CSV table of C-alpha atoms in Angstrom, one decimal:
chain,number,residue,atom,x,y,z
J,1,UNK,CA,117.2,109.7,115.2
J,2,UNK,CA,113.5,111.4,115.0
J,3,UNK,CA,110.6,108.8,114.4
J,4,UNK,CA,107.2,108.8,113.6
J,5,UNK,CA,104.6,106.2,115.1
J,6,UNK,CA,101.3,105.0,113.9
J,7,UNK,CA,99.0,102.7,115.5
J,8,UNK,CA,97.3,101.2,113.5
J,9,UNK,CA,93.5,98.5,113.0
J,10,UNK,CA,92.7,96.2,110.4
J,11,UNK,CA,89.2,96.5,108.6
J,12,UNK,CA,89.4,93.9,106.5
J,13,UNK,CA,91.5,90.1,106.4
J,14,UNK,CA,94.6,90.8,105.6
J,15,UNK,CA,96.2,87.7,104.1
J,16,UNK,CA,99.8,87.9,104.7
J,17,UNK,CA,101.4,84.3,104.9
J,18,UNK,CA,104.0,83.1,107.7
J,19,UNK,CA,106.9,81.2,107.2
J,20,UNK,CA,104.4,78.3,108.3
J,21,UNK,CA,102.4,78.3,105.7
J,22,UNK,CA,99.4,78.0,108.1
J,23,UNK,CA,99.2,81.4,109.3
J,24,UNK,CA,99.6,85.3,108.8
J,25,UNK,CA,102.4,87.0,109.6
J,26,UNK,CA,102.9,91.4,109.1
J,27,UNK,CA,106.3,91.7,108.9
J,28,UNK,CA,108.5,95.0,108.1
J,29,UNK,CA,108.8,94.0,104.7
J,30,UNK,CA,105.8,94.3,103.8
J,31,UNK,CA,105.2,97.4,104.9
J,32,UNK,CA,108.4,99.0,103.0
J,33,UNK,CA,107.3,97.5,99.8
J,34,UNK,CA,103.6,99.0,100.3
J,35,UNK,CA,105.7,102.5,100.5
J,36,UNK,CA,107.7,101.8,97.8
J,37,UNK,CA,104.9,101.0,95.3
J,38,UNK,CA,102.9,104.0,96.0
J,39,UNK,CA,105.5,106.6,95.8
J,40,UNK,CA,105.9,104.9,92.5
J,41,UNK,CA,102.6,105.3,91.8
J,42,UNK,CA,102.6,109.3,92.8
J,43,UNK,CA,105.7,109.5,90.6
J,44,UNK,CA,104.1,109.4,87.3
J,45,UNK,CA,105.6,112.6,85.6
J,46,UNK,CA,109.2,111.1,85.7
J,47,UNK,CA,111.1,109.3,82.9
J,48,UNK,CA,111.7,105.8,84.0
J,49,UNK,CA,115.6,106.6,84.2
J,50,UNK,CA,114.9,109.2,87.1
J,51,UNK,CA,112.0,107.0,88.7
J,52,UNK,CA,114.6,104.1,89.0
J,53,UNK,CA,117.3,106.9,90.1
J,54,UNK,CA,115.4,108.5,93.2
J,55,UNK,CA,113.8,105.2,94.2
J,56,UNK,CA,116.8,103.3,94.7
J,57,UNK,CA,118.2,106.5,96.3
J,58,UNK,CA,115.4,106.4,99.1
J,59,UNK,CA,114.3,102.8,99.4
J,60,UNK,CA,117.5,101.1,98.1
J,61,UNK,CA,118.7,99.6,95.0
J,62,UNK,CA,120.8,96.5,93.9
J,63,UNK,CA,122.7,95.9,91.2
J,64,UNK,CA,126.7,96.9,91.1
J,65,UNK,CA,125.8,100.6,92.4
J,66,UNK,CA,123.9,99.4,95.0
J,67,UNK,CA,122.1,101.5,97.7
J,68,UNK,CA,121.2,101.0,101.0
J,69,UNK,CA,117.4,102.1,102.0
J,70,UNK,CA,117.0,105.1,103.8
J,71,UNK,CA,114.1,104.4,105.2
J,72,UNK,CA,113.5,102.4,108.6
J,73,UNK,CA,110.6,100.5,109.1
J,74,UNK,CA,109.5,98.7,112.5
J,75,UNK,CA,106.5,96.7,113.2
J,76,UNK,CA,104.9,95.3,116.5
J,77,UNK,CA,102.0,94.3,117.8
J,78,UNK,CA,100.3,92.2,120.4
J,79,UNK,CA,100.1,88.2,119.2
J,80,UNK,CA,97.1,87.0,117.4
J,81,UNK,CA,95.5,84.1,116.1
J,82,UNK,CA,95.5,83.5,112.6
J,83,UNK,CA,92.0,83.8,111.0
J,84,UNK,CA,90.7,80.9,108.3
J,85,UNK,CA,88.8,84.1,106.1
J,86,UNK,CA,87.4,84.3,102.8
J,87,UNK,CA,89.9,85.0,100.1
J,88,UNK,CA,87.2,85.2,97.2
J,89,UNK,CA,83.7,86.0,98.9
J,90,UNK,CA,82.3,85.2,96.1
J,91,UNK,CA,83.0,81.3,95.7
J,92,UNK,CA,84.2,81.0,99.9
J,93,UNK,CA,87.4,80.6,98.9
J,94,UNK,CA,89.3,80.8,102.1
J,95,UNK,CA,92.9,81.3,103.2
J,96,UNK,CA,94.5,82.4,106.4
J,97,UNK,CA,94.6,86.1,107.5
J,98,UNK,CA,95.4,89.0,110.2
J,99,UNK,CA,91.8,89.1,111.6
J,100,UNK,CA,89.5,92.0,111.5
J,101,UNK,CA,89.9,94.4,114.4
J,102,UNK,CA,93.8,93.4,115.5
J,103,UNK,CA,95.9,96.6,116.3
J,104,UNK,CA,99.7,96.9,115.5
J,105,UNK,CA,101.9,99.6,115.7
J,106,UNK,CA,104.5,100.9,112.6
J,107,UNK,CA,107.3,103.1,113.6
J,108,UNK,CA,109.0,105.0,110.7
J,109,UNK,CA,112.4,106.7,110.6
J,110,UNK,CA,114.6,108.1,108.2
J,111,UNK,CA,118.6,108.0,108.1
J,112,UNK,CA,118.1,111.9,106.7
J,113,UNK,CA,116.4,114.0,104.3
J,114,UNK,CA,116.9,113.1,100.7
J,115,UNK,CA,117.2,115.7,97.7
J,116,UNK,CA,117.5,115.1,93.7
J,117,UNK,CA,120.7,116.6,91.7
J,118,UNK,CA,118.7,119.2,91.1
J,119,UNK,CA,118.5,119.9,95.3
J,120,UNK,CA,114.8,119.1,95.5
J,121,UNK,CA,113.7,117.8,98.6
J,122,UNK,CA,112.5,114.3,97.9
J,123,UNK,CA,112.1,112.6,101.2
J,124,UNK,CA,111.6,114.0,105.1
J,125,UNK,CA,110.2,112.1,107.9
J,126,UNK,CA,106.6,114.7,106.9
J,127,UNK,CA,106.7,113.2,103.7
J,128,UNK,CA,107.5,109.9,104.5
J,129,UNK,CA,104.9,110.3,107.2
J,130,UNK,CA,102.3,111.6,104.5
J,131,UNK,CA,103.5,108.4,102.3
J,132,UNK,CA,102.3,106.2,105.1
J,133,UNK,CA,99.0,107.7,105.4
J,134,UNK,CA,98.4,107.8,101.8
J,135,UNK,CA,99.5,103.6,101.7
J,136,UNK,CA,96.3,103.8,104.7
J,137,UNK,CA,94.0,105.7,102.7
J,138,UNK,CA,94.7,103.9,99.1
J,139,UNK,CA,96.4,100.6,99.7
J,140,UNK,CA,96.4,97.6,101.2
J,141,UNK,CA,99.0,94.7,102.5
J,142,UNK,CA,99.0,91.2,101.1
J,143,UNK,CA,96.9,89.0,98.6
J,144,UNK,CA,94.0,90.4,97.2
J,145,UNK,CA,94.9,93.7,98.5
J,146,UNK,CA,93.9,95.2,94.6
J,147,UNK,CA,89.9,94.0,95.6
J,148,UNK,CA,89.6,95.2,99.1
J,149,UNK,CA,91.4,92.7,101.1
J,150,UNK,CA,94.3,93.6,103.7
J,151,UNK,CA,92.7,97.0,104.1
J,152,UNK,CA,93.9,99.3,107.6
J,153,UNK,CA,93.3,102.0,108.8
J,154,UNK,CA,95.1,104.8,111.4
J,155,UNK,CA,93.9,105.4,114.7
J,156,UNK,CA,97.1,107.4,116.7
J,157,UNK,CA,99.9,109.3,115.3
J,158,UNK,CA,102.8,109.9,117.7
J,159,UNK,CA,105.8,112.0,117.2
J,160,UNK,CA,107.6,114.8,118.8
J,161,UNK,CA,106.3,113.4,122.3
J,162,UNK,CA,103.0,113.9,121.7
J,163,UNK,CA,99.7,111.7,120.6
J,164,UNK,CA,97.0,112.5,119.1
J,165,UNK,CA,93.7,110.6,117.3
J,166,UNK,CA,93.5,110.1,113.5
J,167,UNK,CA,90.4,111.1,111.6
J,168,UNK,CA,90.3,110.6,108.0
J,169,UNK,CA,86.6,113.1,107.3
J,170,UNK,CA,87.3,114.5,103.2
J,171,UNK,CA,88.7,114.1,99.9
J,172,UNK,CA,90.6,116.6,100.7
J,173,UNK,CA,93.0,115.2,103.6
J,174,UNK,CA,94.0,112.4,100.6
J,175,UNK,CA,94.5,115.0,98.3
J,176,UNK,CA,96.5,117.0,100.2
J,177,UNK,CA,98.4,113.8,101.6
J,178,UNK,CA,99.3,112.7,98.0
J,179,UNK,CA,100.5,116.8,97.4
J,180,UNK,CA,103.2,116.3,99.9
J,181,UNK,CA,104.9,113.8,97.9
J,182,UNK,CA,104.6,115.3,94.5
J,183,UNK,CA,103.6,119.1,94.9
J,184,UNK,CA,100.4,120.2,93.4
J,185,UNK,CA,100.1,117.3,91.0
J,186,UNK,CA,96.3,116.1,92.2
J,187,UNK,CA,93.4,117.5,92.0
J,188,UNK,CA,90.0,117.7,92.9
J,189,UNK,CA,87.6,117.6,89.9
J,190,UNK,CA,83.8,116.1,90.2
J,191,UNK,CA,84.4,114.3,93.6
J,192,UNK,CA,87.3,112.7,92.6
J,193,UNK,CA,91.3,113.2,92.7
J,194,UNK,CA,93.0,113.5,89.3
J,195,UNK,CA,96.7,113.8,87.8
J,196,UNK,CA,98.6,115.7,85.4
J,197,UNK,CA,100.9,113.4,84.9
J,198,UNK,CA,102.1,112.0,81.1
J,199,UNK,CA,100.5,108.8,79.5
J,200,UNK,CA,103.0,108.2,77.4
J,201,UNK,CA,104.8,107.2,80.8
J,202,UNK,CA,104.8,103.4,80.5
J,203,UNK,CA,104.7,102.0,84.8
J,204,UNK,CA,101.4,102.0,86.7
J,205,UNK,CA,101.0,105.8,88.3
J,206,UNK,CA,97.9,106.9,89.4
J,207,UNK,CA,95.3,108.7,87.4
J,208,UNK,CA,92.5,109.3,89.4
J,209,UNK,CA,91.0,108.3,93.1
J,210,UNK,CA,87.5,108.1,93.9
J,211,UNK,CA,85.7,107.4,97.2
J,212,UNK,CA,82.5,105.4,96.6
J,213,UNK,CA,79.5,105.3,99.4
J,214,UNK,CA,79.6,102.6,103.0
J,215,UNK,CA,77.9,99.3,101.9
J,216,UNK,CA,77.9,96.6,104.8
J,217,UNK,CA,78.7,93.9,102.1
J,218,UNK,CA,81.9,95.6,100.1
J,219,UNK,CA,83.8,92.7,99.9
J,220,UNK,CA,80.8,90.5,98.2
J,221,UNK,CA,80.3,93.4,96.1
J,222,UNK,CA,83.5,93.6,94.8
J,223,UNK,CA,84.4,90.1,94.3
J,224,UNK,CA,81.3,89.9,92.9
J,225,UNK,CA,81.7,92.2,90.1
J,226,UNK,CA,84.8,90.9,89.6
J,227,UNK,CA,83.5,87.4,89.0
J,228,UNK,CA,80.7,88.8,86.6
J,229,UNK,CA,82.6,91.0,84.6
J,230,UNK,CA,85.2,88.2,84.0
J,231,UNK,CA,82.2,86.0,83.4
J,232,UNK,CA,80.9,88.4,80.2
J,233,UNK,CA,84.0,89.7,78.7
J,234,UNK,CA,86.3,86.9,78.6
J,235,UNK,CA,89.6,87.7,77.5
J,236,UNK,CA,88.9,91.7,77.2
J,237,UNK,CA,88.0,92.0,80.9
J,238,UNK,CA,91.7,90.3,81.3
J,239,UNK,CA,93.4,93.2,78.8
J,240,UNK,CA,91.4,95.6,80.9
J,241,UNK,CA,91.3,94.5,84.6
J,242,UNK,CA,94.3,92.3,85.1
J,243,UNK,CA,95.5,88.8,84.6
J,244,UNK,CA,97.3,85.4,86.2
J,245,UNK,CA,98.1,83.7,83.4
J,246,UNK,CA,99.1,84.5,79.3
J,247,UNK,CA,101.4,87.5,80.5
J,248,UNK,CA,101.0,88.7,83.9
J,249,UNK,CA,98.7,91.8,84.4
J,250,UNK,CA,98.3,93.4,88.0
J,251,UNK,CA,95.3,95.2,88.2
J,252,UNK,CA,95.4,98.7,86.9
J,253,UNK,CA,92.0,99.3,88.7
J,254,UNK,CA,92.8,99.4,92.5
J,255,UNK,CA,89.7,98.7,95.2
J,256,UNK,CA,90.7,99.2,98.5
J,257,UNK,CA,88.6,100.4,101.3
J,258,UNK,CA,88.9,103.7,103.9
J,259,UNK,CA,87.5,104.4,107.1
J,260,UNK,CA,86.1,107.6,106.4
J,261,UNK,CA,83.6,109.9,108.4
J,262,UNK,CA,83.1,106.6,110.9
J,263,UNK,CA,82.6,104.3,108.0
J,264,UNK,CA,84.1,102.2,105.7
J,265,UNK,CA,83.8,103.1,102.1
J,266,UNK,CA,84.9,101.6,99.0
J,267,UNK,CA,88.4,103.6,97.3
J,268,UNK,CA,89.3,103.0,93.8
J,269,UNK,CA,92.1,104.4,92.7
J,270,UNK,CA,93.2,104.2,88.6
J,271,UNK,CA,96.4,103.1,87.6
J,272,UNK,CA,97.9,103.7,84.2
J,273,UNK,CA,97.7,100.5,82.1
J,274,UNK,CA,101.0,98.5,80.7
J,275,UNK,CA,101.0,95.8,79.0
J,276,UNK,CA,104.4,94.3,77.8
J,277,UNK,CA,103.3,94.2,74.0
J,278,UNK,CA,100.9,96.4,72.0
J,279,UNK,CA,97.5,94.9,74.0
J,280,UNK,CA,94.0,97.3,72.7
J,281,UNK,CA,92.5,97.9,76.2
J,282,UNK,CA,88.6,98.1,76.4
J,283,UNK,CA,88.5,100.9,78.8
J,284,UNK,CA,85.0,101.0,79.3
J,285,UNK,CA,85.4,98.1,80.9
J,286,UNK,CA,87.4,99.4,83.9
J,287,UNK,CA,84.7,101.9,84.0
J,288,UNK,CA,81.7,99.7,83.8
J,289,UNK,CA,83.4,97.3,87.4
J,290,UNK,CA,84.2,100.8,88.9
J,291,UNK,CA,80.0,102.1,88.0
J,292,UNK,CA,79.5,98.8,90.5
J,293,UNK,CA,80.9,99.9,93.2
J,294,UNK,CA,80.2,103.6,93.2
């Protein structure tokens, strides 16, 4: 069975807990689910019956028709110790972590292409590959992952017996990275990535990416408009920007950050807002925490 291998660095704490509950752990797992909820996320122009339908039939379903995943993740990596790292820079809230700087590898496989009722291709070891590198480029792995925490980045590819170094150097390569899983859907308009997808859609795909400038303090900057936002809006920075508590809200504004052109730079990528009930959402608030970090 063909693979694909990525080695890959951590740029900022990722807080992944271990079985312990003292320590980080990266396990498969979490890995899969990062794949999972991006190629949601990139899926935005299918009805929730067919979003359901070709997730389960390449990540696995349950239920009474339940699938097995088609996809095969490994993880490795030298041991490390776990890092006591700030979990909201803001107010040193601290919590353990996958240090800065620690390399591991992920090796990807797939049991064999995957293609819709309608014979469309919907899943080869190039896509799945470009899926990875998207999760790199937009995403993150553990807590806080949605304000910059649990960031990576690429530094080697391997496959068909050969290695080579991993640059990420323009919008572009994320553009075109995010094409291979849903053709010619994004687009490049005013330094940023946009969608065609449907509003009316009601899960969280993406409806634009942006790539802000290198800041040595990111991750004070970000919690830190978080915190002040929070602070002046009250319960309409929760409709807008995600909430704990009252009806759970994940962040429809995602911060993550890319190693870009030898630096790190902040990436924000918007996700359609859901509420569960009819919630007016204050847009301009989204906009206002995102003007921070640009």
């Amino acid at each position: 069975m063909e693979t694909i291998k990525f080695e890959c660095e951590v740029i900022t704490p990722m807080f992944l807990g271990g079985a312990d509950g003292k320590s980080a752990e990266l396990r498969a797992p979490s890995i899969k689910g990062a794949l999972r909820f991006w190629w949601r996320a990139m899926n935005g122009h299918l009805p929730l019956k067919d979003l359901h339908e070709r997730e389960a039939e390449i990540f696995g379903g349950g239920g009474d028709k339940g699938k097995r995943s088609q996809v095969i993740v490994m993880v490795s990596g030298d041991e490390f110790t776990s890092a006591l790292s700030k979990l909201v820079p803001h107010r040193d809230t601290r919590g353990y972590a996958i240090p800065i700087g620690y390399k591991f590898n992920v090796e990807l496989a797939l049991l064999h292409p995957i293609f819709s009722k309608e014979n469309e291709l919907l899943m080869n070891l190039d896509i799945l590959k470009n899926l990875f590198k998207s999760v790199s480029f937009i995403g993150g792995l553990g807590k806080r992952s949605r304000r910059g925490m649990g960031a990576f980045r690429i530094v080697k590819i391997k496959e068909k017996g050969q290695e080579t170094l991993f640059k990420l150097e323009s919008l572009v390569e994320i553009q075109q990275a995010l094409n291979s899983i849903n053709k010619n859907t994004f687009s490049i308009q005013s330094e940023r990535i946009l969608t065609r997808f449907n509003n009316k859609n009601q899960f969280p795909f993406i409806k634009s990416v942006r790539v802000g400038i290198a800041d040595s303090n990111l991750l004070l900057k970000i919690s830190k408009a978080t915190h002040d936002l929070h602070e002046q809006y009250g319960r309409e920075y929760d409709n807008a920007m995600g909430k704990a508590r009252g009806g759970r809200l994940s962040s429809p504004v995602y911060v993550s950050l890319v190693y870009m052109n030898n630096t790190i730079k902040p990436i924000i990528s918007v996700l359609n807002t859901v509420h569960e009930h009819n919630t007016f959402v204050q847009y301009p608030i989204q906009e206002e925490f995102i003007g921070r970090l640009l």
